[in-house]
Tab-separated table of C-alpha atoms in Angstrom:
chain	number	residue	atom	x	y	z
Y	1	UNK	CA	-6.395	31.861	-5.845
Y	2	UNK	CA	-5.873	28.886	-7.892
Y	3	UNK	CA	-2.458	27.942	-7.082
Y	4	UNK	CA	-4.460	28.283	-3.143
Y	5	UNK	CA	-7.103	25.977	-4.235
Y	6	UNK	CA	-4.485	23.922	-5.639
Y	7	UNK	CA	-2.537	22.845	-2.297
Y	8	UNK	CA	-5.132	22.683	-0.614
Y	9	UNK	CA	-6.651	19.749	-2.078
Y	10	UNK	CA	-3.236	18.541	-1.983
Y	11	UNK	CA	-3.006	18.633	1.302
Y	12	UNK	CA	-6.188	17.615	2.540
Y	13	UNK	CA	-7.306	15.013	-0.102
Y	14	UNK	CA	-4.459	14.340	-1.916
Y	15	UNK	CA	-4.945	10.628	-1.406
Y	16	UNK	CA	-8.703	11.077	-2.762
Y	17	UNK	CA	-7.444	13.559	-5.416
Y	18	UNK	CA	-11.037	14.366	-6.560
Y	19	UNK	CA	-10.291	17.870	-6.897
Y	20	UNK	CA	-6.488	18.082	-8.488
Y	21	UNK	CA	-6.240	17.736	-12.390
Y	22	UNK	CA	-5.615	14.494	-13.397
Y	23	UNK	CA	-1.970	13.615	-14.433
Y	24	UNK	CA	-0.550	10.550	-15.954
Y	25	UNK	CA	0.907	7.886	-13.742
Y	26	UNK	CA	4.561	8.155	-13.473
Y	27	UNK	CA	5.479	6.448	-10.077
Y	28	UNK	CA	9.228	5.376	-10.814
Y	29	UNK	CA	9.561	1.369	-10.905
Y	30	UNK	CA	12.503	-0.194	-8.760
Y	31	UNK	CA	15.235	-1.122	-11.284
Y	32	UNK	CA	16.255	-4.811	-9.099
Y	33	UNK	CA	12.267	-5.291	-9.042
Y	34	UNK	CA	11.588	-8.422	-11.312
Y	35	UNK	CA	9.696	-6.929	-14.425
Y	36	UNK	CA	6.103	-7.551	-15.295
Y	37	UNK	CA	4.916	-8.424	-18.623
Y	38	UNK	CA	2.919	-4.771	-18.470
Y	39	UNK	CA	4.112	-2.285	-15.684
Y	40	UNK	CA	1.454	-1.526	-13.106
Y	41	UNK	CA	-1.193	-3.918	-14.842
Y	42	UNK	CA	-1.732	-5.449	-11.647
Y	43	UNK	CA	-3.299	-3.057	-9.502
Y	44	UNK	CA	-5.946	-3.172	-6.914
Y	45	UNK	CA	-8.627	-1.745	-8.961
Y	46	UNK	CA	-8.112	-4.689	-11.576
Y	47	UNK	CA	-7.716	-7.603	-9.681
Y	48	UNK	CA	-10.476	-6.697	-7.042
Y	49	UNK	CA	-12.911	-5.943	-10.413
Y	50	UNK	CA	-12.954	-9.900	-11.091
Y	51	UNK	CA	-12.895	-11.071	-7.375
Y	52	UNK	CA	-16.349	-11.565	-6.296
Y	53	UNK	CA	-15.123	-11.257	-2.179
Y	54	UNK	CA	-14.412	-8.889	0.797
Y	55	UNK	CA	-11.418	-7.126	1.757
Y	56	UNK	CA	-11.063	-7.594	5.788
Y	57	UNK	CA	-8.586	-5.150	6.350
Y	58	UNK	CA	-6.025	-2.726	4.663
Y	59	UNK	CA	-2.874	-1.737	6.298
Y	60	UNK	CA	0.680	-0.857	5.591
Y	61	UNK	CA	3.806	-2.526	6.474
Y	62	UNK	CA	7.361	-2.529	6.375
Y	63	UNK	CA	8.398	-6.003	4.734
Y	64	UNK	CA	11.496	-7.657	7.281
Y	65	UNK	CA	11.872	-10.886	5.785
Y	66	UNK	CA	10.794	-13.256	3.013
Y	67	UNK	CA	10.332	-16.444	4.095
Y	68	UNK	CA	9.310	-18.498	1.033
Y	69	UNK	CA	8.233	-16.605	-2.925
Y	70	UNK	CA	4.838	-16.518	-1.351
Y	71	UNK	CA	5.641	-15.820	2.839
Y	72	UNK	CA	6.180	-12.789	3.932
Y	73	UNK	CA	7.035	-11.429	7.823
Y	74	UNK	CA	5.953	-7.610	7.840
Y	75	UNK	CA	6.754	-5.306	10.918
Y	76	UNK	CA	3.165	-3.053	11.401
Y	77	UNK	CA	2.867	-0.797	14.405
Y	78	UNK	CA	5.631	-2.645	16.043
Y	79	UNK	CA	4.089	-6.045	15.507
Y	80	UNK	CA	5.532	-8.654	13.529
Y	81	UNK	CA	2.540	-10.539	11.592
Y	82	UNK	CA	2.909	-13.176	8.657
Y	83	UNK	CA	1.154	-13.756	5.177
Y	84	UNK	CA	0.737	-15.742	3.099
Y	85	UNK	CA	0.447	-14.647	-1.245
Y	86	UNK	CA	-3.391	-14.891	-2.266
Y	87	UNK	CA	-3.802	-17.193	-5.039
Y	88	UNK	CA	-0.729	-18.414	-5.628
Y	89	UNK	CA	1.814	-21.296	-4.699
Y	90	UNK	CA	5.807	-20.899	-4.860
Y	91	UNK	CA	7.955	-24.292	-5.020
Y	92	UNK	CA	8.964	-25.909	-1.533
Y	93	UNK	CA	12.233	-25.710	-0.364
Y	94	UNK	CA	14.403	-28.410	-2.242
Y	95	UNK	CA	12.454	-27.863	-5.590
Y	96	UNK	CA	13.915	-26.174	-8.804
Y	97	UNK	CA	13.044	-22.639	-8.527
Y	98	UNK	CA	12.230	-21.879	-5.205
Y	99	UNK	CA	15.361	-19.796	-4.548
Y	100	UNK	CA	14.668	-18.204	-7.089
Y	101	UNK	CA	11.382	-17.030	-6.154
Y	102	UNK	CA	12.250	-15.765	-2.928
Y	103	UNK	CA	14.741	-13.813	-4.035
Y	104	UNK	CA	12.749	-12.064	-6.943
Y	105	UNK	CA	10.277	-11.067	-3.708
Y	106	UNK	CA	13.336	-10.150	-1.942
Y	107	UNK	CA	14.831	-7.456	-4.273
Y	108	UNK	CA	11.175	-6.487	-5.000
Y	109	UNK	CA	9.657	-5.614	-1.506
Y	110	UNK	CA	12.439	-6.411	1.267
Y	111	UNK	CA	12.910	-3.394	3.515
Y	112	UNK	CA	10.320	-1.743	2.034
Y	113	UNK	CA	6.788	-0.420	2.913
Y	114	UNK	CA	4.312	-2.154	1.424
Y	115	UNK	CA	0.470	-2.048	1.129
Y	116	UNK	CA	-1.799	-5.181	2.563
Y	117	UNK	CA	-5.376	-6.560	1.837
Y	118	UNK	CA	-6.450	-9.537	3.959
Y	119	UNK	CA	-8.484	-11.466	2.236
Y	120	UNK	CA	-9.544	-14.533	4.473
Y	121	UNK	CA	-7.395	-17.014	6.370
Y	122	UNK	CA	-5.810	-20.161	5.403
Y	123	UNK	CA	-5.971	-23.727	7.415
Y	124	UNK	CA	-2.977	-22.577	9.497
Y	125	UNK	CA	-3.983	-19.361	10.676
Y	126	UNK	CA	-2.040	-17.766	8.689
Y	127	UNK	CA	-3.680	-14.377	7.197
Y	128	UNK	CA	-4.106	-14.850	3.037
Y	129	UNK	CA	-3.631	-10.957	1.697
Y	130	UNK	CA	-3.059	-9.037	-1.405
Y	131	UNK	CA	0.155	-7.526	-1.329
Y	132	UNK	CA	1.119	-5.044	-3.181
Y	133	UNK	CA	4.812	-3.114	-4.061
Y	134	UNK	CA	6.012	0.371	-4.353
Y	135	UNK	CA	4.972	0.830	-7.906
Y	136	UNK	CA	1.122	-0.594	-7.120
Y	137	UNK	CA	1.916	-4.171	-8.623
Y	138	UNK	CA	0.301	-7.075	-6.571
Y	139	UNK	CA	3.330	-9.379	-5.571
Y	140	UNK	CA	1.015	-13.145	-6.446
Y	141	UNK	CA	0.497	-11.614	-9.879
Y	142	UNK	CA	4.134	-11.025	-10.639
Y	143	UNK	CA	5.105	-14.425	-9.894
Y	144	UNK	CA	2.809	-15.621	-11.662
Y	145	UNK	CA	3.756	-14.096	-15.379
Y	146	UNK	CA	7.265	-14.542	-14.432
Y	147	UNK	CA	6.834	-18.161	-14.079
Y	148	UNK	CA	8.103	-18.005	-10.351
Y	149	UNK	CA	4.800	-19.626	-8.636
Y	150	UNK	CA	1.873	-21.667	-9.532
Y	151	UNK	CA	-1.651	-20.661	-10.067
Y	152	UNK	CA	-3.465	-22.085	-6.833
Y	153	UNK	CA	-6.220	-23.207	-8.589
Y	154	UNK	CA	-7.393	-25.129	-5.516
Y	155	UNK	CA	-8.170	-22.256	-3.576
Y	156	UNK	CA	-8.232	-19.385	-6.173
Y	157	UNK	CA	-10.208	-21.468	-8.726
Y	158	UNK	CA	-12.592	-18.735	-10.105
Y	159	UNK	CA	-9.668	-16.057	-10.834
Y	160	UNK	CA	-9.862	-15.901	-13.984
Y	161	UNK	CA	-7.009	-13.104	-14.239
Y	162	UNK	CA	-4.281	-15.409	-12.396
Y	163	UNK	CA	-5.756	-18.216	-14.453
Y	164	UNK	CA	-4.952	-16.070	-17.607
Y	165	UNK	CA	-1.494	-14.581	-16.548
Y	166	UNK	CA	-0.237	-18.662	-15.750
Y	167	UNK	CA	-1.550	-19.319	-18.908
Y	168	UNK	CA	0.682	-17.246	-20.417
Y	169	UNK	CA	4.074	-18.430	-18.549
Y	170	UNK	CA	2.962	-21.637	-18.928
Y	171	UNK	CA	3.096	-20.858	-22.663
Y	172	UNK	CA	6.035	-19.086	-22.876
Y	173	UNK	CA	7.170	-21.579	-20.998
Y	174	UNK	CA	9.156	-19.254	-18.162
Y	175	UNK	CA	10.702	-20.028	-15.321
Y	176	UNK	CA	9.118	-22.952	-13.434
Y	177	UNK	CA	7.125	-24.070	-16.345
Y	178	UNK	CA	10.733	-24.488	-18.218
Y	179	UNK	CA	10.524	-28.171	-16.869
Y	180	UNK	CA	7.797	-30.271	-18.460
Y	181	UNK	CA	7.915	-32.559	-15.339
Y	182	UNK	CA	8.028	-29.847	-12.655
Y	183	UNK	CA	5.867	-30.980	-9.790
Y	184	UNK	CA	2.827	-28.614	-8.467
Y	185	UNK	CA	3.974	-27.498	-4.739
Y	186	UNK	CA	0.734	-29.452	-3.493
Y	187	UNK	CA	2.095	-32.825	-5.052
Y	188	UNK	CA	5.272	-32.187	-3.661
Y	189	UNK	CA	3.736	-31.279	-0.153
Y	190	UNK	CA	1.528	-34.305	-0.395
Y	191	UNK	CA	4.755	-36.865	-1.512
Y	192	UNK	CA	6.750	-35.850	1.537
Y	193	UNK	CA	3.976	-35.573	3.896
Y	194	UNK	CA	4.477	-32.319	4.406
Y	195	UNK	CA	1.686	-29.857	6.107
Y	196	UNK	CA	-0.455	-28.565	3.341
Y	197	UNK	CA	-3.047	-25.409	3.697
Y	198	UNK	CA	-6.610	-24.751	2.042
Y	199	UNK	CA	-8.753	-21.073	2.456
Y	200	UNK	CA	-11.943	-19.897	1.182
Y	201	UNK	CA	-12.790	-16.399	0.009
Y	202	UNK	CA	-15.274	-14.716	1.935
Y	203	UNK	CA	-18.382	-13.544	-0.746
Y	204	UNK	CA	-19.704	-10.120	0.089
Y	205	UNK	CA	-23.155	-10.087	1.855
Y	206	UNK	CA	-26.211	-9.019	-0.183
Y	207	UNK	CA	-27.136	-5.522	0.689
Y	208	UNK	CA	-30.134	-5.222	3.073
Y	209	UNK	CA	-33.369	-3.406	1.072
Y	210	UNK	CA	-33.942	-0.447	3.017
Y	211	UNK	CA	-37.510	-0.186	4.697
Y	212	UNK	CA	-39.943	1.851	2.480
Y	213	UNK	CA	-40.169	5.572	4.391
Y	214	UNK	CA	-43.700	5.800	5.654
Y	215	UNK	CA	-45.929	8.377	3.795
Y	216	UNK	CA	-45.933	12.404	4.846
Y	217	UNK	CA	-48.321	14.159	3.820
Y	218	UNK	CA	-46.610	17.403	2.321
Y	219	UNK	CA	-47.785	20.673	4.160
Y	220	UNK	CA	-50.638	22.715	3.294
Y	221	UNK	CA	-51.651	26.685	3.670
Y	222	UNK	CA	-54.676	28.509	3.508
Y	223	UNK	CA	-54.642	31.880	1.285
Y	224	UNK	CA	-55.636	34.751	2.712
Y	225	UNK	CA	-59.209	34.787	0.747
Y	226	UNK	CA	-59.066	30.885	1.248
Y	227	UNK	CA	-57.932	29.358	-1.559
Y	228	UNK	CA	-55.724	25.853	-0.592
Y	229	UNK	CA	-52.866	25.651	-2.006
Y	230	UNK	CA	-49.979	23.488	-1.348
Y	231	UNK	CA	-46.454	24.609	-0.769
Y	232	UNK	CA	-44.041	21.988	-1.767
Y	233	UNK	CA	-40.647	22.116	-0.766
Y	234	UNK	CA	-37.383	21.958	-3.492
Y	235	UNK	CA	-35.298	18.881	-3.277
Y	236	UNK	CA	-32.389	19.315	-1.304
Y	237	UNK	CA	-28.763	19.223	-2.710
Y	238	UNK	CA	-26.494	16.183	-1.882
Y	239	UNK	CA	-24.633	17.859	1.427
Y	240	UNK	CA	-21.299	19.089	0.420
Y	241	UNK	CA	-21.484	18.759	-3.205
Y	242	UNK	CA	-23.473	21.573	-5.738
Y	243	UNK	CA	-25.493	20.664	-9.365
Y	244	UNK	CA	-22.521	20.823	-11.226
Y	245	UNK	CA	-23.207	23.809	-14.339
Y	246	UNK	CA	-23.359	22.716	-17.954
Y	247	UNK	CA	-20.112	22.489	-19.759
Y	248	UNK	CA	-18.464	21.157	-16.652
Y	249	UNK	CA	-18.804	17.516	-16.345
Y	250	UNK	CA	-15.370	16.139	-17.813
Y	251	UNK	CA	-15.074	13.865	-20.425
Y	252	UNK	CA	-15.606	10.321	-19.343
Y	253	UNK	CA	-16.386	11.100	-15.449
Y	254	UNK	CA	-19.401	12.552	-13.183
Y	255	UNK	CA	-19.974	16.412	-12.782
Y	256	UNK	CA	-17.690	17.820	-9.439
Y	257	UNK	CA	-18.593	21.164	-7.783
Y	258	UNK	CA	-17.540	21.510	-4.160
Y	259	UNK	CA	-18.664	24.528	-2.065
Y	260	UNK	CA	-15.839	26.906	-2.261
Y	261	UNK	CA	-13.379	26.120	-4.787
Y	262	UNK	CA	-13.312	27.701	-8.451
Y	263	UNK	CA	-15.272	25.796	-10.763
Y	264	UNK	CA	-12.162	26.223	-13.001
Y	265	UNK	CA	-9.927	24.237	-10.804
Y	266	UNK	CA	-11.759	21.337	-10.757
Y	267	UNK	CA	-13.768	21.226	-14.597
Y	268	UNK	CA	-11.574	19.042	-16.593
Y	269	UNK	CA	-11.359	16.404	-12.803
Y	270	UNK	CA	-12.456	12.801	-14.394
Y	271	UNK	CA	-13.562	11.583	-11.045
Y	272	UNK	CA	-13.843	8.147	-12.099
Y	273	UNK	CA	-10.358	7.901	-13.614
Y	274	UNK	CA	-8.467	9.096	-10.644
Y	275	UNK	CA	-10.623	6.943	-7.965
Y	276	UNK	CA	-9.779	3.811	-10.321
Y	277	UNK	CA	-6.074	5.118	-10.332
Y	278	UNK	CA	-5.370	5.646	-6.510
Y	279	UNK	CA	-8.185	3.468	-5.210
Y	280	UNK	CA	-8.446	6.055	-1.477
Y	281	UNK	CA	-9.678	4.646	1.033
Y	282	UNK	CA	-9.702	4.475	5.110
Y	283	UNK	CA	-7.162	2.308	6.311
Y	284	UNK	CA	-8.119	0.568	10.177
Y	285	UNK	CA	-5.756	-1.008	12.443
Y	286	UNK	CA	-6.305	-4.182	13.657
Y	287	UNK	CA	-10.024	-3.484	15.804
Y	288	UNK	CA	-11.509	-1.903	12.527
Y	289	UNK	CA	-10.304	1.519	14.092
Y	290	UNK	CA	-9.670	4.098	11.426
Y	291	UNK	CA	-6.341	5.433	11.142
Y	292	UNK	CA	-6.269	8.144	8.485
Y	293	UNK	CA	-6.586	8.145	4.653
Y	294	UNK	CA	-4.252	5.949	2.136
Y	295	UNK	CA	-4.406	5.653	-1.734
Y	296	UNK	CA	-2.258	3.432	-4.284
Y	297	UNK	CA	0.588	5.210	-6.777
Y	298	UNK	CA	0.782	8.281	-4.243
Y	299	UNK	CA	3.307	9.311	-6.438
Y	300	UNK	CA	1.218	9.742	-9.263
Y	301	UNK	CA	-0.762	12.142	-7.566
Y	302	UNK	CA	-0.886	15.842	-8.264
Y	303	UNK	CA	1.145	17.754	-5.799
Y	304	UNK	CA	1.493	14.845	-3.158
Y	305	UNK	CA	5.473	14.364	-4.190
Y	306	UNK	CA	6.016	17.588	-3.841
Y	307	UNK	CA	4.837	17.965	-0.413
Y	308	UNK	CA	6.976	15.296	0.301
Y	309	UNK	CA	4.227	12.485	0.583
Y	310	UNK	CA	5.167	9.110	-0.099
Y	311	UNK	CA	3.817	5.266	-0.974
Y	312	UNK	CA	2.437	3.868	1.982
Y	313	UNK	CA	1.817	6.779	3.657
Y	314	UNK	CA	-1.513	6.966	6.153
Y	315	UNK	CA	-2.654	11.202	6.542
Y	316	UNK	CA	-4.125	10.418	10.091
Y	317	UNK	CA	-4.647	14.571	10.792
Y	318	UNK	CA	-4.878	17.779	9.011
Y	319	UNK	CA	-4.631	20.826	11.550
Y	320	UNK	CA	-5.650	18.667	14.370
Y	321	UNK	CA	-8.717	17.269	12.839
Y	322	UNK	CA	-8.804	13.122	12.863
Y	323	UNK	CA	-9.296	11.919	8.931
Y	324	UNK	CA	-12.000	8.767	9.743
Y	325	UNK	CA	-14.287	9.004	6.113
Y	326	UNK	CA	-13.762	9.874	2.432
Y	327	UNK	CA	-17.121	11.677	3.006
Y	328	UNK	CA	-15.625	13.720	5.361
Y	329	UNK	CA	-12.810	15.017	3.319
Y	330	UNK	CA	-15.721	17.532	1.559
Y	331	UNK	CA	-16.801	19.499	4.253
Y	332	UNK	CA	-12.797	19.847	5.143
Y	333	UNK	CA	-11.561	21.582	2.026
Y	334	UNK	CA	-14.054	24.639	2.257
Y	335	UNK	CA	-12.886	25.323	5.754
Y	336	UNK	CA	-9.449	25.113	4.908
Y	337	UNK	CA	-9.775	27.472	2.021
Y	338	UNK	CA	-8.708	30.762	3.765
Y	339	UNK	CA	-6.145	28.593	6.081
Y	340	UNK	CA	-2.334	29.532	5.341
Y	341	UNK	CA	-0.594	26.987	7.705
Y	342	UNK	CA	-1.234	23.356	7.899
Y	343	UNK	CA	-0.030	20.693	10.512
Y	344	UNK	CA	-0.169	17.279	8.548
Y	345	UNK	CA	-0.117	13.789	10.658
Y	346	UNK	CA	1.482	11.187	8.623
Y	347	UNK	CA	1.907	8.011	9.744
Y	348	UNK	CA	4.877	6.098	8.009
Y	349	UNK	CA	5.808	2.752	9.177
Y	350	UNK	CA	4.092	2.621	12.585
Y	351	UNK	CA	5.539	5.959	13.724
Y	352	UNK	CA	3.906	9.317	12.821
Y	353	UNK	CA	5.025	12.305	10.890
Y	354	UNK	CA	4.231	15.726	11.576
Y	355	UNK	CA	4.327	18.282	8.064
Y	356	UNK	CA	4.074	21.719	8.625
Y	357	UNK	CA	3.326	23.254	4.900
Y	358	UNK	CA	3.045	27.297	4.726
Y	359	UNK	CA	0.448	28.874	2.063
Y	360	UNK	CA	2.334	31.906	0.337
């Protein structure tokens, strides 16, 4: 019945991962990839922690060409869209280093699927995004501690994390910062009047108060030798989740108990821990449609290897129901508890993917 429970929540949230047992991350690094100062110390979770803004949109995409360190030209659902690097500035063309930038990004992400925050957009339309590589690294950050880009501390003056990581290769000195005299990319732009770019991160809007719930009276009955007395109703449970029992809150994280799987299977789950590792969440096309469910380091994730799931991957169906909601995925895994076949829609670079995964 375990092992049951088990692939289950593999199958249906293994993006979310809420309900497998927490594992350490060991999502294999690519060997050309240029090597950060601390392996997967650039994630999501951390940079988005000290950036005070809105994500637009998240999407994956298969990178087709690198047109400068910090340009890329991704394919997504058969469209070919540009971006430019959040927060950081590689050397023009016909300054020292800029070769070698674009070829670190090249044996890094080229011909691979990678993952895609939009931030904002820049002065020339183009779309300024987080982008980050097969082993969950953001692509500006790397750059940055290798000494292969500037911090853009004209438009990503309050990030203090890119400010500290330049810092450093500044320091060092590495790469770019080798040179004493090297010339910032927006000097150089400026001295041969070349067309520059500015953006502005978006802050996130204050949450509205919600309006104060007018009073109800709570309902009153007459005994039968007519004394009042007043019948108040219990609070109601959260829907889909149960008041987790003593003992099993784990160590660091918020009590889980889900209607319908062993308490066992999911007592030592640190909820927090593996929401900060994989970071699920609904990823929309371009309209704000949602496609399915996506999550950073898949590979990292209990089970999802196994079943053949892979970074970048976007489950869009389980046995023909649309994934739209992380809030959602709850009421799915006690249905599918008794369920011994599954049909899994995955899409994988614009096309989709149908699994078909047996319960023995």
């Amino acid at each position: 019945m375990i092992y049951r429970a088990s692939l289950v929540v593999a199958l249906v949230v293994y993006l979310v991962a809420v309900t497998s047992i927490a594992q350490e991350n060991t999502t294999a690094t690519n060997p050309d990839a240029p090597t950060p100062e601390t392996p997967a110390a650039y994630t999501a979770e951390t940079i988005l922690e000290g950036l005070n803004t809105v994500v637009r949109e998240t999407f994956t995409g298969v990178v087709t060409a690198v047109d400068a360190g910090d340009l890329l030209s991704l394919k997504r659902n058969e469209t070919s869209v540009q971006v430019r690097l959040y927060g950081v500035d590689c050397p023009e063309t016909g300054q020292n280093y800029a070769e070698e930038a674009r070829a670190a990004v090249v044996k890094a992400v080229l011909d691979t699927t990678v993952s895609v925050q939009i931030l904002t957009e820049d002065s020339q339309g183009l779309p300024v995004a987080l982008v980050f590589d097969g082993t969950g690294n953001c692509l500006s950050h790397v750059l940055a501690a290798e000494g292969l880009a500037w911090w853009d501390d004209r438009n990503a003056q309050k990030d203090a994390l890119l400010r500290k990581v330049n810092a450093k290769a500044v320091s060092a000195p590495k790469g770019i910062f080798a040179d004493t005299a090297a010339l910032a990319p927006w000097d150089y732009r400026k001295s041969n009047e070349l067309p520059d770019f500015e953006y502005t991160l978006e802050a996130p809007k204050p949450e509205p108060k919600p309006a104060a719930a007018p009073a109800i009276e709570e309902p009153r009955s007459i005994s039968a030798k007519g004394t009042m007395t007043e019948n108040r109703p219990r609070p109601a449970a959260a829907p889909g989740l149960e008041p987790a029992s003593p003992g099993t809150s784990p160590a660091g994280g918020m009590p889980l108990s889900i209607p319908g799987i062993p308490a066992d299977v999911v007592k030592d789950v640190n909820v927090g821990d593996l929401l900060m590792r994989h970071q699920p969440r609904i990823a929309t096309d371009s309209s704000g449609r949602p496609l399915g469910l996506t999550a950073n380091n898949v590979s990292s994730i209990p089970h999802a290897s196994e079943y053949g799931f892979e970074e970048g991957d976007i489950v869009s169906r389980v046995n023909g129901i649309p994934i739209e909601s992380e809030a959602q995925i709850m009421g799915l895994i006690p249905q599918f508890m008794n369920v011994r076949t599954f049909q899994v829609d995955v899409l994988r670079n614009g096309k989709t993917i149908t699994k078909t995964i047996n319960v023995k």
